[in-house]
Coordinates of C-alpha atoms and ligand atoms in Angstrom, one line a residue:
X213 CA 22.7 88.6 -211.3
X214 CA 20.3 88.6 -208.4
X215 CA 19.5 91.2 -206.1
X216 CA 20.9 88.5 -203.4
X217 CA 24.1 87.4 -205.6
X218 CA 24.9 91.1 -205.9
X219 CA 24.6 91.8 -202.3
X220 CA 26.7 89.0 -201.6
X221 CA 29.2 90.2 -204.3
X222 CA 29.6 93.4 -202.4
X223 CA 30.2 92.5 -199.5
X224 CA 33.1 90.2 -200.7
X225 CA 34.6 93.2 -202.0
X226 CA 34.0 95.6 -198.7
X227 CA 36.0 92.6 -196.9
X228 CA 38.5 92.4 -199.7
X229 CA 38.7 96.4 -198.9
X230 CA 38.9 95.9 -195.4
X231 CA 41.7 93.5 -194.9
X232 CA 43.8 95.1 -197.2
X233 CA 44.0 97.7 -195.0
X234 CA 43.8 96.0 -191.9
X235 CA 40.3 97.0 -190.8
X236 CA 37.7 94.7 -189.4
X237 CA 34.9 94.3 -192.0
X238 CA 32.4 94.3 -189.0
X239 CA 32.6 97.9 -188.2
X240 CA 32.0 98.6 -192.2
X241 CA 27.7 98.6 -192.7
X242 CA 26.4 98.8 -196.1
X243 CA 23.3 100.8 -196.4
X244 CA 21.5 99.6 -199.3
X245 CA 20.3 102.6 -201.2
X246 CA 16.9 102.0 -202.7
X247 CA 15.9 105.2 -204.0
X248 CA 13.3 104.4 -206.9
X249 CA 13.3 100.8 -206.2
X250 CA 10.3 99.0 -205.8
X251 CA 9.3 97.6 -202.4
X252 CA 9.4 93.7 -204.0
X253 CA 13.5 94.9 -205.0
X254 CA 13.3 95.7 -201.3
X255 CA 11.9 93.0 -199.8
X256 CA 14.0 90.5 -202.2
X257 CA 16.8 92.3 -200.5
X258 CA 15.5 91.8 -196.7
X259 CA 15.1 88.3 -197.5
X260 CA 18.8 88.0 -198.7
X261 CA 19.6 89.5 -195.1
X262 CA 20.0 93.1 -196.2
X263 CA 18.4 95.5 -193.2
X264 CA 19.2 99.2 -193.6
X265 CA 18.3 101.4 -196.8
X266 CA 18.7 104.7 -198.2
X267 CA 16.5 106.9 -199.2
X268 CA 16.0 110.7 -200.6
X269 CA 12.4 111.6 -201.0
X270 CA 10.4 111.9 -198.3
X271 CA 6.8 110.8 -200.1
X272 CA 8.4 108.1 -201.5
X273 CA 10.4 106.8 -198.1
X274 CA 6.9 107.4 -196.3
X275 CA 5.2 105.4 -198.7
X276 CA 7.8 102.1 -198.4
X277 CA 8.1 102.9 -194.4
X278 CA 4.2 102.1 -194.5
X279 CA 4.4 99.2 -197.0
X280 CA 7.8 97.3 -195.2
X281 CA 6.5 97.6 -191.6
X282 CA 9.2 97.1 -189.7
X283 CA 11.0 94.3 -192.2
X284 CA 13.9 97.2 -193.0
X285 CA 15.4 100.4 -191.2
X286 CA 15.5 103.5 -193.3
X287 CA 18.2 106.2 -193.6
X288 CA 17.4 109.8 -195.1
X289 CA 20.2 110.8 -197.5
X290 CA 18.3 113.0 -199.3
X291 CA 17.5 116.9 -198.6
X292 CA 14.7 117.3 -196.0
X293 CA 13.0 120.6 -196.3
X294 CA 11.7 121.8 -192.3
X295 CA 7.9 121.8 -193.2
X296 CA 8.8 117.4 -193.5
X297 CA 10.8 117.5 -190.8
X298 CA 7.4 115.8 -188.7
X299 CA 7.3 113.0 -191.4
X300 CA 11.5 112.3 -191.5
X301 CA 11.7 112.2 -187.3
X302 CA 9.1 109.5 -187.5
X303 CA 10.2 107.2 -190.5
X304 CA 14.1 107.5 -190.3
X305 CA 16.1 105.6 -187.9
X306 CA 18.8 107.7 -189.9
X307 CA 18.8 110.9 -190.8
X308 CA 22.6 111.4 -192.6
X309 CA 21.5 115.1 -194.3
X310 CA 21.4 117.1 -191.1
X311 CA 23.3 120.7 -192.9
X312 CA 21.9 123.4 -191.1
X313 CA 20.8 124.5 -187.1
X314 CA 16.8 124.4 -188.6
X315 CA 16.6 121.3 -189.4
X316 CA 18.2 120.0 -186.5
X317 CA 16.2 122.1 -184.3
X318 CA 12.8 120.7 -186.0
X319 CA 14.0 117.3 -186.0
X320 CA 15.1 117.1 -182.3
X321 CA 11.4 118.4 -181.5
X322 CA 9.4 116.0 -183.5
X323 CA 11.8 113.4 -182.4
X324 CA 10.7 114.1 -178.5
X325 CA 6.8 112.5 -179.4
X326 CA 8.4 109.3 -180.7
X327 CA 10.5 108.9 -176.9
X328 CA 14.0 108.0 -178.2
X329 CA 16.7 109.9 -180.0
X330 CA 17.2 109.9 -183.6
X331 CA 20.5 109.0 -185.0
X332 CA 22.2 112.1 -186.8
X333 CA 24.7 112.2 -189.5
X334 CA 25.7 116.2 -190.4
X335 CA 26.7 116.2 -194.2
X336 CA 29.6 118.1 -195.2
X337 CA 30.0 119.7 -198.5
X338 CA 34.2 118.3 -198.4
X339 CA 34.5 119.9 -201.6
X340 CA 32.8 123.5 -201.3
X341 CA 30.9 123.0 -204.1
X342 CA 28.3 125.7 -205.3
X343 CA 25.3 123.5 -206.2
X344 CA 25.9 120.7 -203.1
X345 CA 24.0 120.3 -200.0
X346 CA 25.7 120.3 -197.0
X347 CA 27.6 122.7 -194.6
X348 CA 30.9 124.1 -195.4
X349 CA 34.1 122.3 -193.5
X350 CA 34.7 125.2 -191.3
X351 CA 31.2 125.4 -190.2
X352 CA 30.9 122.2 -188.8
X353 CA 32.3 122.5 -185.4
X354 CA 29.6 125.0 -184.4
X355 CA 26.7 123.4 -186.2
X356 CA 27.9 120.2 -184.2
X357 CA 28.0 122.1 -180.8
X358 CA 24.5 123.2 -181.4
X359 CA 23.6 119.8 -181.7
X360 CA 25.0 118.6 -178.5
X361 CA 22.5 120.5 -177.2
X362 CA 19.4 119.2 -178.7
X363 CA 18.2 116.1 -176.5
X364 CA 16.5 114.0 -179.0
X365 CA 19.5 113.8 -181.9
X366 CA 22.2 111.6 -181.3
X367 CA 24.7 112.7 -183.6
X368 CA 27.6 110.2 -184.2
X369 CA 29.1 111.1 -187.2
X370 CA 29.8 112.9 -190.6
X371 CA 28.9 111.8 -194.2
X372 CA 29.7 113.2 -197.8
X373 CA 29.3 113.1 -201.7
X374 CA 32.4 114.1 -202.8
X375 CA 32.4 115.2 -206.2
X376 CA 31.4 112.6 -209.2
X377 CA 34.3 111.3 -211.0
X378 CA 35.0 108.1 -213.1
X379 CA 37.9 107.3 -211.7
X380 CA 37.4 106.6 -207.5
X381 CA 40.7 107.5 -206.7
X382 CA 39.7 111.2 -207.1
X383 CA 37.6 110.4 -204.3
X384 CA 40.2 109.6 -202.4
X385 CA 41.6 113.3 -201.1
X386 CA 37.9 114.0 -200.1
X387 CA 37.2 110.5 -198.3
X388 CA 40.5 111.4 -196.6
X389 CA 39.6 115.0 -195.7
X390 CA 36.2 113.8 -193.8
X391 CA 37.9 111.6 -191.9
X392 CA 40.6 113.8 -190.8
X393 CA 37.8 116.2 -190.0
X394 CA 36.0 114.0 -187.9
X395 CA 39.0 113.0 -185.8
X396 CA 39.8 117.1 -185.0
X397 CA 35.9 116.8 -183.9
X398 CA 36.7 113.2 -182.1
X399 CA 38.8 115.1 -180.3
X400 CA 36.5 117.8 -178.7
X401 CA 33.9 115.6 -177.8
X402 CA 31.5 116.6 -180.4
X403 CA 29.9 113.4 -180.8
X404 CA 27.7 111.6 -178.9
X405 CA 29.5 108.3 -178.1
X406 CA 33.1 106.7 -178.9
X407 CA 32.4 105.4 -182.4
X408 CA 32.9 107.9 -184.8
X409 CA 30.5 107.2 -188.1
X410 CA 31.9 108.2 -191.3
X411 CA 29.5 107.9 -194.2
X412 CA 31.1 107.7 -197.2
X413 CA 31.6 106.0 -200.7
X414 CA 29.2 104.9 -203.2
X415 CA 28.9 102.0 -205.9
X416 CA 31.9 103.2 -207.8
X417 CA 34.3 104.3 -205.0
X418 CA 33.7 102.7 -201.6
X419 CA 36.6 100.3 -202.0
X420 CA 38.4 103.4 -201.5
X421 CA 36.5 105.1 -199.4
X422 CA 36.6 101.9 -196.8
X423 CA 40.3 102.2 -197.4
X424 CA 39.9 105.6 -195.9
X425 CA 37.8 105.3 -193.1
X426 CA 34.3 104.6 -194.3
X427 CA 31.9 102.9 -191.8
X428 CA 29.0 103.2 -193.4
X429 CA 28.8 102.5 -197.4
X430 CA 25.9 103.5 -199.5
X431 CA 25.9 101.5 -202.8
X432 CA 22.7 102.0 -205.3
X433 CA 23.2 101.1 -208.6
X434 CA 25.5 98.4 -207.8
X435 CA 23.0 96.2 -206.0
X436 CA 19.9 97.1 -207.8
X437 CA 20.9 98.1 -211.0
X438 CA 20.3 101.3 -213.3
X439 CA 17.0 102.3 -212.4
Ligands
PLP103 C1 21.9 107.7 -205.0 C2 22.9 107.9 -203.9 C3 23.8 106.9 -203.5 C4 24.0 105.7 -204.3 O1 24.7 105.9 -205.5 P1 25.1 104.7 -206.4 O2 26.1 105.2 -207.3 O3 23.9 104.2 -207.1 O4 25.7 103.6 -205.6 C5 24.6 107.2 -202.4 N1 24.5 108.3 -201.7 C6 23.6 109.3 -202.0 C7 23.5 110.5 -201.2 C8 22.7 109.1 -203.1 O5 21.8 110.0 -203.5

């Protein structure tokens, strides 16, 4: 199938999600995830109408930032290390990995050049497991009120990779957990504005992961196929 039949495919099925549980398939964005992908991949996917994509290497995000000019937002879901914090605060729109008070810290001052604050996702390691990215559960609520702080992030949400399973609905408990965790945050003003952004759910599991809260998707393989 095409880039643009597959695109058109999944969002079929995030409504299909959405309705079942009575959500409004508006407030559900799919970031397309186009680590790897060429830039004509890309662009085939800008021109079916897709705008927002994921990536998680900084030399490779810089390098399709430069080539897309302006045709497509990008969103860091990869691990940024603080010597490319310079390069991430001016190419993201995005930045979903934020895990620790460095990064934040560097990002919210390279973010002051560019005038206008970047969006922040802090990633939670749901799970606790060894070899993840992301802070622990019962750090969040002071790397968020560190955050709150710094004038040039505007942090509006949590994401996660829960761990990889075949079958989605073991996703389910984790997608469930991230949300719960958001809402205890919700609820001391930890985030910057009303609309609380959970990213979560990938090409095999964000059927369930809308069913649980998801407002931002990330789907890969499932739009541009296996590498
Ligand atoms: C690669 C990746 C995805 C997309 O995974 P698919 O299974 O290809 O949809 C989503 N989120 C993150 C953080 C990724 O690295």
């Amino acid at each position: 199938m095409t880039i643009a039949g597959q695109l058109q495919k999944i969002h079929q099925q995030m409504t299909a999600a959405a309705e079942k549980c009575g959500r409004n398939p508006a407030e559900i964005a799919l970031l397309a995830v186009s680590k790897t992908v060429t830039v004509d991949k890309i662009r085939e996917a800008t021109a079916a109408g897709q705008r927002i994509f994921g990536e998680n290497y900084l030399q490779e995000a810089e390098e399709k930032y430069r080539q897309l000019a302006g045709l497509a937002k990008l969103h860091c879901i990869g691990h940024i290390q603080s010597n490319k914090a310079k390069i991430a605060a001016t190419i993201f729109s995005m930045v979903q990995t934020i895990d620790r008070e460095k990064i934040a810290h560097e990002l919210n001052k390279h973010r002051q050049a560019i005038g206008k604050p970047l969006d922040a996702l802090v990633q939670v390691n749901i799970a606790g497991e060894e070899q993840k990215s992301g802070v622990k559960p019962e750090n969040c609520e002071s790397l968020l009120r560190m955050i709150q702080e710094l004038p040039w992030l505007r942090l509006t949400g949590l994401m996660t990779i829960p761990p990889y399973s075949v079958n989605p609905e073991d996703s389910r408990p984790f997608f469930r957990e991230l949300r719960q965790l958001a809402n205890k945050l919700a609820a001391k003003n930890l985030f910057a504005g009303p609309r609380v952004e959970l990213s979560m759910g990938m090409s095999g599991d964000f059927a369930v992961a809308i069913e649980e809260g998801a407002t931002i998707i990330r789907v890969g393989t499932a739009i541009f196929g296996e590498g």
